[in-house]
PDB file of C-alpha atoms and ligand atoms in Angstrom:
ATOM      1  CA  UNK A   1     -79.070 231.138 129.175  1.00  0.00           C
ATOM      2  CA  UNK A   2     -82.386 230.133 130.817  1.00  0.00           C
ATOM      3  CA  UNK A   3     -85.710 231.828 130.325  1.00  0.00           C
ATOM      4  CA  UNK A   4     -85.867 235.477 131.462  1.00  0.00           C
ATOM      5  CA  UNK A   5     -87.331 235.916 134.934  1.00  0.00           C
ATOM      6  CA  UNK A   6     -90.451 238.053 135.206  1.00  0.00           C
ATOM      7  CA  UNK A   7     -92.164 239.464 138.263  1.00  0.00           C
ATOM      8  CA  UNK A   8     -95.939 239.287 137.850  1.00  0.00           C
ATOM      9  CA  UNK A   9     -97.557 241.954 140.011  1.00  0.00           C
ATOM     10  CA  UNK A  10    -101.241 240.992 139.684  1.00  0.00           C
ATOM     11  CA  UNK A  11    -103.310 238.163 138.264  1.00  0.00           C
ATOM     12  CA  UNK A  12    -104.049 237.669 134.557  1.00  0.00           C
ATOM     13  CA  UNK A  13    -106.565 235.425 132.839  1.00  0.00           C
ATOM     14  CA  UNK A  14    -105.308 231.925 131.980  1.00  0.00           C
ATOM     15  CA  UNK A  15    -105.009 232.775 128.284  1.00  0.00           C
ATOM     16  CA  UNK A  16    -102.207 235.183 129.260  1.00  0.00           C
ATOM     17  CA  UNK A  17    -100.791 233.308 132.227  1.00  0.00           C
ATOM     18  CA  UNK A  18    -100.181 230.100 130.272  1.00  0.00           C
ATOM     19  CA  UNK A  19     -98.175 231.622 127.381  1.00  0.00           C
ATOM     20  CA  UNK A  20     -96.276 233.796 129.872  1.00  0.00           C
ATOM     21  CA  UNK A  21     -95.323 230.660 131.829  1.00  0.00           C
ATOM     22  CA  UNK A  22     -94.118 229.003 128.618  1.00  0.00           C
ATOM     23  CA  UNK A  23     -91.874 231.911 127.641  1.00  0.00           C
ATOM     24  CA  UNK A  24     -90.616 233.088 131.042  1.00  0.00           C
ATOM     25  CA  UNK A  25     -89.951 232.083 134.628  1.00  0.00           C
ATOM     26  CA  UNK A  26     -92.804 233.834 136.440  1.00  0.00           C
ATOM     27  CA  UNK A  27     -92.650 235.025 140.038  1.00  0.00           C
ATOM     28  CA  UNK A  28     -96.145 235.852 141.316  1.00  0.00           C
ATOM     29  CA  UNK A  29     -95.885 238.732 143.731  1.00  0.00           C
ATOM     30  CA  UNK A  30     -99.634 238.822 144.355  1.00  0.00           C
ATOM     31  CA  UNK A  31     -99.601 235.269 145.733  1.00  0.00           C
ATOM     32  CA  UNK A  32     -96.787 235.914 148.238  1.00  0.00           C
ATOM     33  CA  UNK A  33     -97.826 236.133 151.897  1.00  0.00           C
ATOM     34  CA  UNK A  34     -94.730 238.110 152.844  1.00  0.00           C
ATOM     35  CA  UNK A  35     -94.152 240.358 149.836  1.00  0.00           C
ATOM     36  CA  UNK A  36     -90.978 241.968 151.179  1.00  0.00           C
ATOM     37  CA  UNK A  37     -89.327 238.598 151.823  1.00  0.00           C
ATOM     38  CA  UNK A  38     -90.473 237.325 148.415  1.00  0.00           C
ATOM     39  CA  UNK A  39     -89.027 240.380 146.672  1.00  0.00           C
ATOM     40  CA  UNK A  40     -85.747 240.126 148.568  1.00  0.00           C
ATOM     41  CA  UNK A  41     -85.483 236.538 147.331  1.00  0.00           C
ATOM     42  CA  UNK A  42     -86.507 236.860 143.663  1.00  0.00           C
ATOM     43  CA  UNK A  43     -85.886 240.585 142.944  1.00  0.00           C
ATOM     44  CA  UNK A  44     -82.160 240.178 142.138  1.00  0.00           C
ATOM     45  CA  UNK A  45     -82.989 237.782 139.237  1.00  0.00           C
ATOM     46  CA  UNK A  46     -85.917 239.735 137.789  1.00  0.00           C
ATOM     47  CA  UNK A  47     -85.382 241.223 134.304  1.00  0.00           C
ATOM     48  CA  UNK A  48     -88.992 242.138 133.542  1.00  0.00           C
ATOM     49  CA  UNK A  49     -92.097 243.263 135.413  1.00  0.00           C
ATOM     50  CA  UNK A  50     -95.532 242.355 134.046  1.00  0.00           C
ATOM     51  CA  UNK A  51     -98.117 244.549 135.732  1.00  0.00           C
ATOM     52  CA  UNK A  52    -101.559 246.062 135.249  1.00  0.00           C
ATOM     53  CA  UNK A  53    -102.700 249.641 134.786  1.00  0.00           C
ATOM     54  CA  UNK A  54    -104.282 249.698 138.218  1.00  0.00           C
ATOM     55  CA  UNK A  55    -101.220 248.218 139.969  1.00  0.00           C
ATOM     56  CA  UNK A  56     -98.226 249.727 138.159  1.00  0.00           C
ATOM     57  CA  UNK A  57     -94.717 249.487 139.642  1.00  0.00           C
ATOM     58  CA  UNK A  58     -93.596 251.943 142.289  1.00  0.00           C
ATOM     59  CA  UNK A  59     -90.063 253.088 143.142  1.00  0.00           C
ATOM     60  CA  UNK A  60     -89.638 250.451 145.879  1.00  0.00           C
ATOM     61  CA  UNK A  61     -90.618 247.611 143.540  1.00  0.00           C
ATOM     62  CA  UNK A  62     -88.278 248.870 140.827  1.00  0.00           C
ATOM     63  CA  UNK A  63     -85.442 249.288 143.356  1.00  0.00           C
ATOM     64  CA  UNK A  64     -85.943 245.691 144.514  1.00  0.00           C
ATOM     65  CA  UNK A  65     -85.116 244.496 140.975  1.00  0.00           C
ATOM     66  CA  UNK A  66     -81.575 245.707 140.213  1.00  0.00           C
ATOM     67  CA  UNK A  67     -81.409 243.840 136.869  1.00  0.00           C
ATOM     68  CA  UNK A  68     -84.782 245.124 135.660  1.00  0.00           C
ATOM     69  CA  UNK A  69     -84.914 245.943 131.921  1.00  0.00           C
ATOM     70  CA  UNK A  70     -88.624 246.360 131.123  1.00  0.00           C
ATOM     71  CA  UNK A  71     -91.995 247.081 132.756  1.00  0.00           C
ATOM     72  CA  UNK A  72     -94.879 245.852 130.588  1.00  0.00           C
ATOM     73  CA  UNK A  73     -98.250 247.301 131.614  1.00  0.00           C
ATOM     74  CA  UNK A  74    -101.542 245.519 130.852  1.00  0.00           C
ATOM     75  CA  UNK A  75    -103.523 248.729 130.463  1.00  0.00           C
ATOM     76  CA  UNK A  76    -103.198 252.063 128.717  1.00  0.00           C
ATOM     77  CA  UNK A  77    -102.622 254.059 131.913  1.00  0.00           C
ATOM     78  CA  UNK A  78     -99.102 253.917 133.296  1.00  0.00           C
ATOM     79  CA  UNK A  79     -99.562 256.559 136.001  1.00  0.00           C
ATOM     80  CA  UNK A  80     -98.878 253.934 138.686  1.00  0.00           C
ATOM     81  CA  UNK A  81     -95.426 253.204 137.199  1.00  0.00           C
ATOM     82  CA  UNK A  82     -92.630 255.363 138.579  1.00  0.00           C
ATOM     83  CA  UNK A  83     -91.385 256.666 135.235  1.00  0.00           C
ATOM     84  CA  UNK A  84     -88.581 258.733 136.788  1.00  0.00           C
ATOM     85  CA  UNK A  85     -87.159 255.639 138.459  1.00  0.00           C
ATOM     86  CA  UNK A  86     -87.377 253.789 135.121  1.00  0.00           C
ATOM     87  CA  UNK A  87     -85.778 256.623 133.156  1.00  0.00           C
ATOM     88  CA  UNK A  88     -82.935 256.934 135.651  1.00  0.00           C
ATOM     89  CA  UNK A  89     -81.995 253.283 135.031  1.00  0.00           C
ATOM     90  CA  UNK A  90     -82.866 253.056 131.330  1.00  0.00           C
ATOM     91  CA  UNK A  91     -85.737 250.648 132.061  1.00  0.00           C
ATOM     92  CA  UNK A  92     -88.222 250.445 129.193  1.00  0.00           C
ATOM     93  CA  UNK A  93     -91.954 250.856 129.810  1.00  0.00           C
ATOM     94  CA  UNK A  94     -94.773 249.646 127.547  1.00  0.00           C
ATOM     95  CA  UNK A  95     -98.572 249.866 127.733  1.00  0.00           C
ATOM     96  CA  UNK A  96    -101.593 248.660 125.721  1.00  0.00           C
ATOM     97  CA  UNK A  97    -103.049 251.681 123.898  1.00  0.00           C
ATOM     98  CA  UNK A  98    -105.628 251.611 121.064  1.00  0.00           C
ATOM     99  CA  UNK A  99    -107.013 248.124 121.693  1.00  0.00           C
ATOM    100  CA  UNK A 100    -109.189 249.306 124.590  1.00  0.00           C
ATOM    101  CA  UNK A 101    -110.249 252.711 123.258  1.00  0.00           C
ATOM    102  CA  UNK A 102    -113.643 251.613 121.899  1.00  0.00           C
ATOM    103  CA  UNK A 103    -114.638 249.715 125.017  1.00  0.00           C
ATOM    104  CA  UNK A 104    -113.772 252.565 127.361  1.00  0.00           C
ATOM    105  CA  UNK A 105    -115.681 255.043 125.194  1.00  0.00           C
ATOM    106  CA  UNK A 106    -118.622 252.624 124.952  1.00  0.00           C
ATOM    107  CA  UNK A 107    -118.819 252.311 128.722  1.00  0.00           C
ATOM    108  CA  UNK A 108    -118.672 256.098 129.154  1.00  0.00           C
ATOM    109  CA  UNK A 109    -121.635 256.477 126.804  1.00  0.00           C
ATOM    110  CA  UNK A 110    -123.496 253.602 128.442  1.00  0.00           C
ATOM    111  CA  UNK A 111    -122.982 255.157 131.879  1.00  0.00           C
ATOM    112  CA  UNK A 112    -124.251 258.509 130.627  1.00  0.00           C
ATOM    113  CA  UNK A 113    -127.423 256.933 129.243  1.00  0.00           C
ATOM    114  CA  UNK A 114    -128.007 254.643 132.184  1.00  0.00           C
ATOM    115  CA  UNK A 115    -127.709 257.422 134.749  1.00  0.00           C
ATOM    116  CA  UNK A 116    -129.556 260.128 132.783  1.00  0.00           C
ATOM    117  CA  UNK A 117    -132.476 257.826 132.054  1.00  0.00           C
ATOM    118  CA  UNK A 118    -132.530 256.183 135.505  1.00  0.00           C
ATOM    119  CA  UNK A 119    -132.292 252.758 133.897  1.00  0.00           C
ATOM    120  CA  UNK A 120    -131.092 250.853 136.991  1.00  0.00           C
ATOM    121  CA  UNK A 121    -133.980 252.107 139.137  1.00  0.00           C
ATOM    122  CA  UNK A 122    -136.395 251.692 136.210  1.00  0.00           C
ATOM    123  CA  UNK A 123    -135.422 248.020 135.848  1.00  0.00           C
ATOM    124  CA  UNK A 124    -136.043 247.586 139.567  1.00  0.00           C
ATOM    125  CA  UNK A 125    -139.426 249.354 139.142  1.00  0.00           C
ATOM    126  CA  UNK A 126    -140.488 246.560 136.787  1.00  0.00           C
ATOM    127  CA  UNK A 127    -138.848 243.685 138.690  1.00  0.00           C
ATOM    128  CA  UNK A 128    -140.359 244.701 142.034  1.00  0.00           C
ATOM    129  CA  UNK A 129    -143.881 244.952 140.641  1.00  0.00           C
ATOM    130  CA  UNK A 130    -144.013 248.708 141.384  1.00  0.00           C
ATOM    131  CA  UNK A 131    -144.921 249.407 137.764  1.00  0.00           C
ATOM    132  CA  UNK A 132    -148.163 247.423 138.092  1.00  0.00           C
ATOM    133  CA  UNK A 133    -149.055 248.722 141.557  1.00  0.00           C
ATOM    134  CA  UNK A 134    -147.735 252.302 141.532  1.00  0.00           C
ATOM    135  CA  UNK A 135    -147.867 253.224 137.851  1.00  0.00           C
ATOM    136  CA  UNK A 136    -145.392 254.745 135.419  1.00  0.00           C
ATOM    137  CA  UNK A 137    -141.762 255.461 136.350  1.00  0.00           C
ATOM    138  CA  UNK A 138    -140.622 258.971 137.324  1.00  0.00           C
ATOM    139  CA  UNK A 139    -139.564 261.196 134.427  1.00  0.00           C
ATOM    140  CA  UNK A 140    -135.827 261.336 133.739  1.00  0.00           C
ATOM    141  CA  UNK A 141    -133.394 263.608 131.886  1.00  0.00           C
ATOM    142  CA  UNK A 142    -132.842 263.820 128.133  1.00  0.00           C
ATOM    143  CA  UNK A 143    -129.404 263.152 126.676  1.00  0.00           C
ATOM    144  CA  UNK A 144    -129.636 263.946 122.962  1.00  0.00           C
ATOM    145  CA  UNK A 145    -128.876 267.521 122.022  1.00  0.00           C
ATOM    146  CA  UNK A 146    -127.253 268.401 125.358  1.00  0.00           C
ATOM    147  CA  UNK A 147    -123.917 270.199 125.777  1.00  0.00           C
ATOM    148  CA  UNK A 148    -120.986 267.860 126.441  1.00  0.00           C
ATOM    149  CA  UNK A 149    -117.487 268.672 127.663  1.00  0.00           C
ATOM    150  CA  UNK A 150    -114.615 266.262 127.125  1.00  0.00           C
ATOM    151  CA  UNK A 151    -111.721 266.857 129.486  1.00  0.00           C
ATOM    152  CA  UNK A 152    -108.735 265.223 127.781  1.00  0.00           C
ATOM    153  CA  UNK A 153    -108.990 264.686 124.033  1.00  0.00           C
ATOM    154  CA  UNK A 154    -106.606 261.771 123.573  1.00  0.00           C
ATOM    155  CA  UNK A 155    -107.586 258.484 121.957  1.00  0.00           C
ATOM    156  CA  UNK A 156    -110.365 257.758 124.437  1.00  0.00           C
ATOM    157  CA  UNK A 157    -111.657 261.339 124.666  1.00  0.00           C
ATOM    158  CA  UNK A 158    -111.822 261.531 120.871  1.00  0.00           C
ATOM    159  CA  UNK A 159    -113.717 258.233 120.705  1.00  0.00           C
ATOM    160  CA  UNK A 160    -116.176 259.561 123.306  1.00  0.00           C
ATOM    161  CA  UNK A 161    -116.654 262.824 121.390  1.00  0.00           C
ATOM    162  CA  UNK A 162    -117.299 260.957 118.112  1.00  0.00           C
ATOM    163  CA  UNK A 163    -119.971 258.874 119.802  1.00  0.00           C
ATOM    164  CA  UNK A 164    -121.540 262.002 121.310  1.00  0.00           C
ATOM    165  CA  UNK A 165    -121.881 263.459 117.812  1.00  0.00           C
ATOM    166  CA  UNK A 166    -124.359 260.651 117.166  1.00  0.00           C
ATOM    167  CA  UNK A 167    -126.505 262.125 119.936  1.00  0.00           C
ATOM    168  CA  UNK A 168    -126.485 265.537 118.263  1.00  0.00           C
ATOM    169  CA  UNK A 169    -124.598 267.033 121.173  1.00  0.00           C
ATOM    170  CA  UNK A 170    -122.877 270.402 121.300  1.00  0.00           C
ATOM    171  CA  UNK A 171    -119.331 269.244 122.108  1.00  0.00           C
ATOM    172  CA  UNK A 172    -116.306 271.142 123.420  1.00  0.00           C
ATOM    173  CA  UNK A 173    -113.052 269.896 124.913  1.00  0.00           C
ATOM    174  CA  UNK A 174    -110.117 270.800 127.062  1.00  0.00           C
ATOM    175  CA  UNK A 175    -106.696 269.269 127.448  1.00  0.00           C
ATOM    176  CA  UNK A 176    -103.013 269.875 127.075  1.00  0.00           C
ATOM    177  CA  UNK A 177    -103.277 271.443 123.605  1.00  0.00           C
ATOM    178  CA  UNK A 178    -105.668 272.416 120.840  1.00  0.00           C
ATOM    179  CA  UNK A 179    -106.229 269.694 118.224  1.00  0.00           C
ATOM    180  CA  UNK A 180    -107.358 269.790 114.585  1.00  0.00           C
ATOM    181  CA  UNK A 181    -110.914 268.676 115.370  1.00  0.00           C
ATOM    182  CA  UNK A 182    -114.325 270.206 114.659  1.00  0.00           C
ATOM    183  CA  UNK A 183    -115.080 270.905 118.321  1.00  0.00           C
ATOM    184  CA  UNK A 184    -114.130 274.112 120.168  1.00  0.00           C
ATOM    185  CA  UNK A 185    -111.124 274.034 122.502  1.00  0.00           C
ATOM    186  CA  UNK A 186    -111.722 275.577 125.898  1.00  0.00           C
ATOM    187  CA  UNK A 187    -108.458 275.592 127.804  1.00  0.00           C
ATOM    188  CA  UNK A 188    -109.875 276.329 131.246  1.00  0.00           C
ATOM    189  CA  UNK A 189    -111.630 273.289 132.807  1.00  0.00           C
ATOM    190  CA  UNK A 190    -113.917 275.628 134.802  1.00  0.00           C
ATOM    191  CA  UNK A 191    -115.051 277.355 131.605  1.00  0.00           C
ATOM    192  CA  UNK A 192    -115.521 273.949 129.928  1.00  0.00           C
ATOM    193  CA  UNK A 193    -117.650 272.753 132.851  1.00  0.00           C
ATOM    194  CA  UNK A 194    -119.712 275.959 132.767  1.00  0.00           C
ATOM    195  CA  UNK A 195    -120.783 275.359 129.157  1.00  0.00           C
ATOM    196  CA  UNK A 196    -121.418 271.616 129.723  1.00  0.00           C
ATOM    197  CA  UNK A 197    -124.422 269.616 130.883  1.00  0.00           C
ATOM    198  CA  UNK A 198    -122.304 266.463 130.972  1.00  0.00           C
ATOM    199  CA  UNK A 199    -118.555 266.489 131.610  1.00  0.00           C
ATOM    200  CA  UNK A 200    -116.497 263.440 130.602  1.00  0.00           C
ATOM    201  CA  UNK A 201    -113.103 262.982 132.236  1.00  0.00           C
ATOM    202  CA  UNK A 202    -110.809 261.116 129.847  1.00  0.00           C
ATOM    203  CA  UNK A 203    -107.447 262.575 130.829  1.00  0.00           C
ATOM    204  CA  UNK A 204    -104.334 260.449 131.254  1.00  0.00           C
ATOM    205  CA  UNK A 205    -103.439 260.960 134.916  1.00  0.00           C
ATOM    206  CA  UNK A 206    -100.170 262.719 135.699  1.00  0.00           C
ATOM    207  CA  UNK A 207     -99.026 264.715 138.733  1.00  0.00           C
ATOM    208  CA  UNK A 208    -100.148 267.844 136.825  1.00  0.00           C
ATOM    209  CA  UNK A 209    -103.727 266.599 136.390  1.00  0.00           C
ATOM    210  CA  UNK A 210    -104.235 265.645 140.038  1.00  0.00           C
ATOM    211  CA  UNK A 211    -107.612 267.000 141.215  1.00  0.00           C
ATOM    212  CA  UNK A 212    -108.026 268.993 138.011  1.00  0.00           C
ATOM    213  CA  UNK A 213    -111.738 268.428 138.596  1.00  0.00           C
ATOM    214  CA  UNK A 214    -111.895 270.440 141.807  1.00  0.00           C
ATOM    215  CA  UNK A 215    -114.623 272.292 143.718  1.00  0.00           C
ATOM    216  CA  UNK A 216    -114.640 275.127 141.164  1.00  0.00           C
ATOM    217  CA  UNK A 217    -115.107 272.761 138.212  1.00  0.00           C
ATOM    218  CA  UNK A 218    -117.914 270.930 140.023  1.00  0.00           C
ATOM    219  CA  UNK A 219    -119.604 274.218 140.966  1.00  0.00           C
ATOM    220  CA  UNK A 220    -119.384 275.326 137.317  1.00  0.00           C
ATOM    221  CA  UNK A 221    -120.960 272.053 136.148  1.00  0.00           C
ATOM    222  CA  UNK A 222    -123.713 272.824 138.615  1.00  0.00           C
ATOM    223  CA  UNK A 223    -126.965 271.357 139.953  1.00  0.00           C
ATOM    224  CA  UNK A 224    -128.137 270.301 136.463  1.00  0.00           C
ATOM    225  CA  UNK A 225    -124.740 268.786 135.608  1.00  0.00           C
ATOM    226  CA  UNK A 226    -123.456 265.233 135.314  1.00  0.00           C
ATOM    227  CA  UNK A 227    -119.864 264.030 135.657  1.00  0.00           C
ATOM    228  CA  UNK A 228    -118.607 260.838 133.957  1.00  0.00           C
ATOM    229  CA  UNK A 229    -115.134 259.539 134.883  1.00  0.00           C
ATOM    230  CA  UNK A 230    -113.487 256.674 132.993  1.00  0.00           C
ATOM    231  CA  UNK A 231    -109.898 257.839 133.560  1.00  0.00           C
ATOM    232  CA  UNK A 232    -108.330 257.778 137.010  1.00  0.00           C
ATOM    233  CA  UNK A 233    -109.755 258.768 140.390  1.00  0.00           C
ATOM    234  CA  UNK A 234    -106.797 261.091 140.997  1.00  0.00           C
ATOM    235  CA  UNK A 235    -108.079 263.444 138.294  1.00  0.00           C
ATOM    236  CA  UNK A 236    -110.991 264.341 140.606  1.00  0.00           C
ATOM    237  CA  UNK A 237    -111.098 265.750 144.110  1.00  0.00           C
ATOM    238  CA  UNK A 238    -113.274 262.929 145.427  1.00  0.00           C
ATOM    239  CA  UNK A 239    -114.075 264.684 148.710  1.00  0.00           C
ATOM    240  CA  UNK A 240    -115.326 267.735 146.816  1.00  0.00           C
ATOM    241  CA  UNK A 241    -117.315 265.467 144.486  1.00  0.00           C
ATOM    242  CA  UNK A 242    -119.013 263.717 147.410  1.00  0.00           C
ATOM    243  CA  UNK A 243    -119.866 267.083 148.998  1.00  0.00           C
ATOM    244  CA  UNK A 244    -121.366 268.309 145.718  1.00  0.00           C
ATOM    245  CA  UNK A 245    -123.398 265.122 145.194  1.00  0.00           C
ATOM    246  CA  UNK A 246    -124.669 265.117 148.792  1.00  0.00           C
ATOM    247  CA  UNK A 247    -125.714 268.760 148.732  1.00  0.00           C
ATOM    248  CA  UNK A 248    -127.226 268.702 145.248  1.00  0.00           C
ATOM    249  CA  UNK A 249    -124.624 271.178 143.982  1.00  0.00           C
ATOM    250  CA  UNK A 250    -124.016 268.535 141.297  1.00  0.00           C
ATOM    251  CA  UNK A 251    -126.908 266.493 139.945  1.00  0.00           C
ATOM    252  CA  UNK A 252    -125.157 263.182 139.341  1.00  0.00           C
ATOM    253  CA  UNK A 253    -121.942 261.267 138.670  1.00  0.00           C
ATOM    254  CA  UNK A 254    -121.086 258.045 136.850  1.00  0.00           C
ATOM    255  CA  UNK A 255    -117.736 256.668 137.975  1.00  0.00           C
ATOM    256  CA  UNK A 256    -115.627 253.688 136.926  1.00  0.00           C
ATOM    257  CA  UNK A 257    -112.633 254.587 139.131  1.00  0.00           C
ATOM    258  CA  UNK A 258    -112.221 255.414 142.824  1.00  0.00           C
ATOM    259  CA  UNK A 259    -109.600 256.559 145.277  1.00  0.00           C
ATOM    260  CA  UNK A 260    -108.266 253.489 147.078  1.00  0.00           C
ATOM    261  CA  UNK A 261    -110.196 251.091 144.799  1.00  0.00           C
ATOM    262  CA  UNK A 262    -111.388 248.371 145.062  1.00  0.00           C
ATOM    263  CA  UNK A 263    -112.486 249.911 148.364  1.00  0.00           C
ATOM    264  CA  UNK A 264    -114.978 252.700 147.762  1.00  0.00           C
ATOM    265  CA  UNK A 265    -115.652 255.604 150.110  1.00  0.00           C
ATOM    266  CA  UNK A 266    -118.803 254.531 152.042  1.00  0.00           C
ATOM    267  CA  UNK A 267    -120.323 257.983 151.440  1.00  0.00           C
ATOM    268  CA  UNK A 268    -120.963 256.872 147.851  1.00  0.00           C
ATOM    269  CA  UNK A 269    -123.220 254.056 149.021  1.00  0.00           C
ATOM    270  CA  UNK A 270    -125.761 256.426 150.541  1.00  0.00           C
ATOM    271  CA  UNK A 271    -126.191 258.366 147.320  1.00  0.00           C
ATOM    272  CA  UNK A 272    -128.981 257.737 144.802  1.00  0.00           C
ATOM    273  CA  UNK A 273    -127.563 260.124 142.194  1.00  0.00           C
ATOM    274  CA  UNK A 274    -124.512 258.016 141.305  1.00  0.00           C
ATOM    275  CA  UNK A 275    -123.740 255.099 139.028  1.00  0.00           C
ATOM    276  CA  UNK A 276    -120.754 253.176 140.368  1.00  0.00           C
ATOM    277  CA  UNK A 277    -118.824 250.731 138.183  1.00  0.00           C
ATOM    278  CA  UNK A 278    -115.957 248.413 139.242  1.00  0.00           C
ATOM    279  CA  UNK A 279    -113.145 249.800 137.008  1.00  0.00           C
ATOM    280  CA  UNK A 280    -114.164 247.600 134.111  1.00  0.00           C
ATOM    281  CA  UNK A 281    -114.253 249.972 131.161  1.00  0.00           C
ATOM    282  CA  UNK A 282    -111.825 247.693 129.286  1.00  0.00           C
ATOM    283  CA  UNK A 283    -113.433 244.557 130.721  1.00  0.00           C
ATOM    284  CA  UNK A 284    -114.689 242.645 127.699  1.00  0.00           C
ATOM    285  CA  UNK A 285    -113.341 239.312 126.463  1.00  0.00           C
ATOM    286  CA  UNK A 286    -112.369 240.803 123.130  1.00  0.00           C
ATOM    287  CA  UNK A 287    -110.458 243.722 124.584  1.00  0.00           C
ATOM    288  CA  UNK A 288    -108.781 241.816 127.398  1.00  0.00           C
ATOM    289  CA  UNK A 289    -107.605 239.213 124.841  1.00  0.00           C
ATOM    290  CA  UNK A 290    -106.107 242.022 122.781  1.00  0.00           C
ATOM    291  CA  UNK A 291    -104.578 243.780 125.798  1.00  0.00           C
ATOM    292  CA  UNK A 292    -102.955 240.573 127.016  1.00  0.00           C
ATOM    293  CA  UNK A 293    -101.463 239.938 123.598  1.00  0.00           C
ATOM    294  CA  UNK A 294     -99.985 243.443 123.397  1.00  0.00           C
ATOM    295  CA  UNK A 295     -98.571 243.130 126.936  1.00  0.00           C
ATOM    296  CA  UNK A 296     -96.968 239.760 126.057  1.00  0.00           C
ATOM    297  CA  UNK A 297     -95.788 240.933 122.625  1.00  0.00           C
ATOM    298  CA  UNK A 298     -93.873 243.758 124.270  1.00  0.00           C
ATOM    299  CA  UNK A 299     -92.069 241.359 126.609  1.00  0.00           C
ATOM    300  CA  UNK A 300     -91.340 238.926 123.762  1.00  0.00           C
ATOM    301  CA  UNK A 301     -90.026 241.723 121.546  1.00  0.00           C
ATOM    302  CA  UNK A 302     -87.751 243.054 124.264  1.00  0.00           C
ATOM    303  CA  UNK A 303     -86.236 239.705 125.152  1.00  0.00           C
ATOM    304  CA  UNK A 304     -85.682 238.741 121.529  1.00  0.00           C
ATOM    305  CA  UNK A 305     -84.127 242.097 120.616  1.00  0.00           C
ATOM    306  CA  UNK A 306     -86.965 243.325 118.378  1.00  0.00           C
ATOM    307  CA  UNK A 307     -88.462 246.845 118.477  1.00  0.00           C
ATOM    308  CA  UNK A 308     -91.127 247.291 121.149  1.00  0.00           C
ATOM    309  CA  UNK A 309     -94.668 247.385 119.664  1.00  0.00           C
ATOM    310  CA  UNK A 310     -96.002 250.016 122.072  1.00  0.00           C
ATOM    311  CA  UNK A 311     -93.343 251.808 124.113  1.00  0.00           C
ATOM    312  CA  UNK A 312     -94.569 254.596 126.347  1.00  0.00           C
ATOM    313  CA  UNK A 313     -93.466 257.910 124.867  1.00  0.00           C
TER     314      UNK A 313
HETATM  315  C1  LIG B   1    -107.589 247.961 133.266  1.00  0.00           C
HETATM  316  C2  LIG B   1    -106.812 250.409 132.999  1.00  0.00           C
HETATM  317  O1  LIG B   1    -108.755 247.797 134.001  1.00  0.00           O
HETATM  318  O2  LIG B   1    -106.050 250.547 130.804  1.00  0.00           O
HETATM  319  C3  LIG B   1    -105.986 250.988 131.929  1.00  0.00           C
HETATM  320  O3  LIG B   1    -105.238 251.916 132.226  1.00  0.00           O
HETATM  321  O4  LIG B   1    -106.846 250.863 134.085  1.00  0.00           O
HETATM  322  C4  LIG B   1    -107.693 249.275 132.670  1.00  0.00           C
HETATM  323  O5  LIG B   1    -107.802 249.015 131.331  1.00  0.00           O
HETATM  324  C5  LIG B   1    -106.479 247.441 134.050  1.00  0.00           C
HETATM  325  O6  LIG B   1    -105.218 247.759 133.648  1.00  0.00           O
HETATM  326  C6  LIG B   1    -106.621 245.938 134.094  1.00  0.00           C
HETATM  327  O7  LIG B   1    -106.399 245.495 135.291  1.00  0.00           O
END
């Protein structure tokens, strides 16, 4: 039997592409001009899909691969994979948890500091010469000792909360269930937002969490509040967020994820109270090396009949 045939949905760095090419026959969907024609041609031979957290595998893609056995996601989030379609056909799904937790939490903290302390504009104040001609930079907002809410206390939310302890913050959290942690559980996201100066969104996205951060949550966070999102855009009502940022009903927002990314709603570009990042919370060499290895290890394990390292529950 020849090498298993894999459909590659998006690009990977060479250090993943090369070993994948050695082990499998790769079909690169993202390079095809006519994706439908390409899928009609290669889909019937495909036994595995290698995808990314941001790209996933929808029902149509899965249906185009009748011999599909496994979807291996390069990313912890598998919200873009149609799990029902996979379950119905016994297709296995894997992701890359744990290895990216620290980086995502680090970026969340970095975004909080950068936005609260106005560091981007402050750097520009020096670079432009304004410091010498206009004087000291405008005063900013303190971080240490503030009240923080963590919406979604999974691996990443917990790593964020632990880091916030180092800032002497008064931490509370919300999520699917109460956990054995030292921080108070506040089930209602509106109540969590009300007692928070800074609200971190670290929830795994599911249909149930869609727009969980809605107008009411944003109003409760209020004109002194900051929102930090390192999860998925779908967890937030982006229209309501833009309204709140434009009107001053919310002080500021630091966002790594956007509806329709990599396109970003142009309303964001006119705002000075936002910090916009290009969905790169896991984007370090160290973490992407580790994520690629886990993604490849899952495919290797499946096709050599070994237990999957990180199956999705
Ligand atoms: C990645 C992600 O940026 O882990 C996830 O769920 O969205 C990110 O780590 C993405 O999967 C890489 O393209």
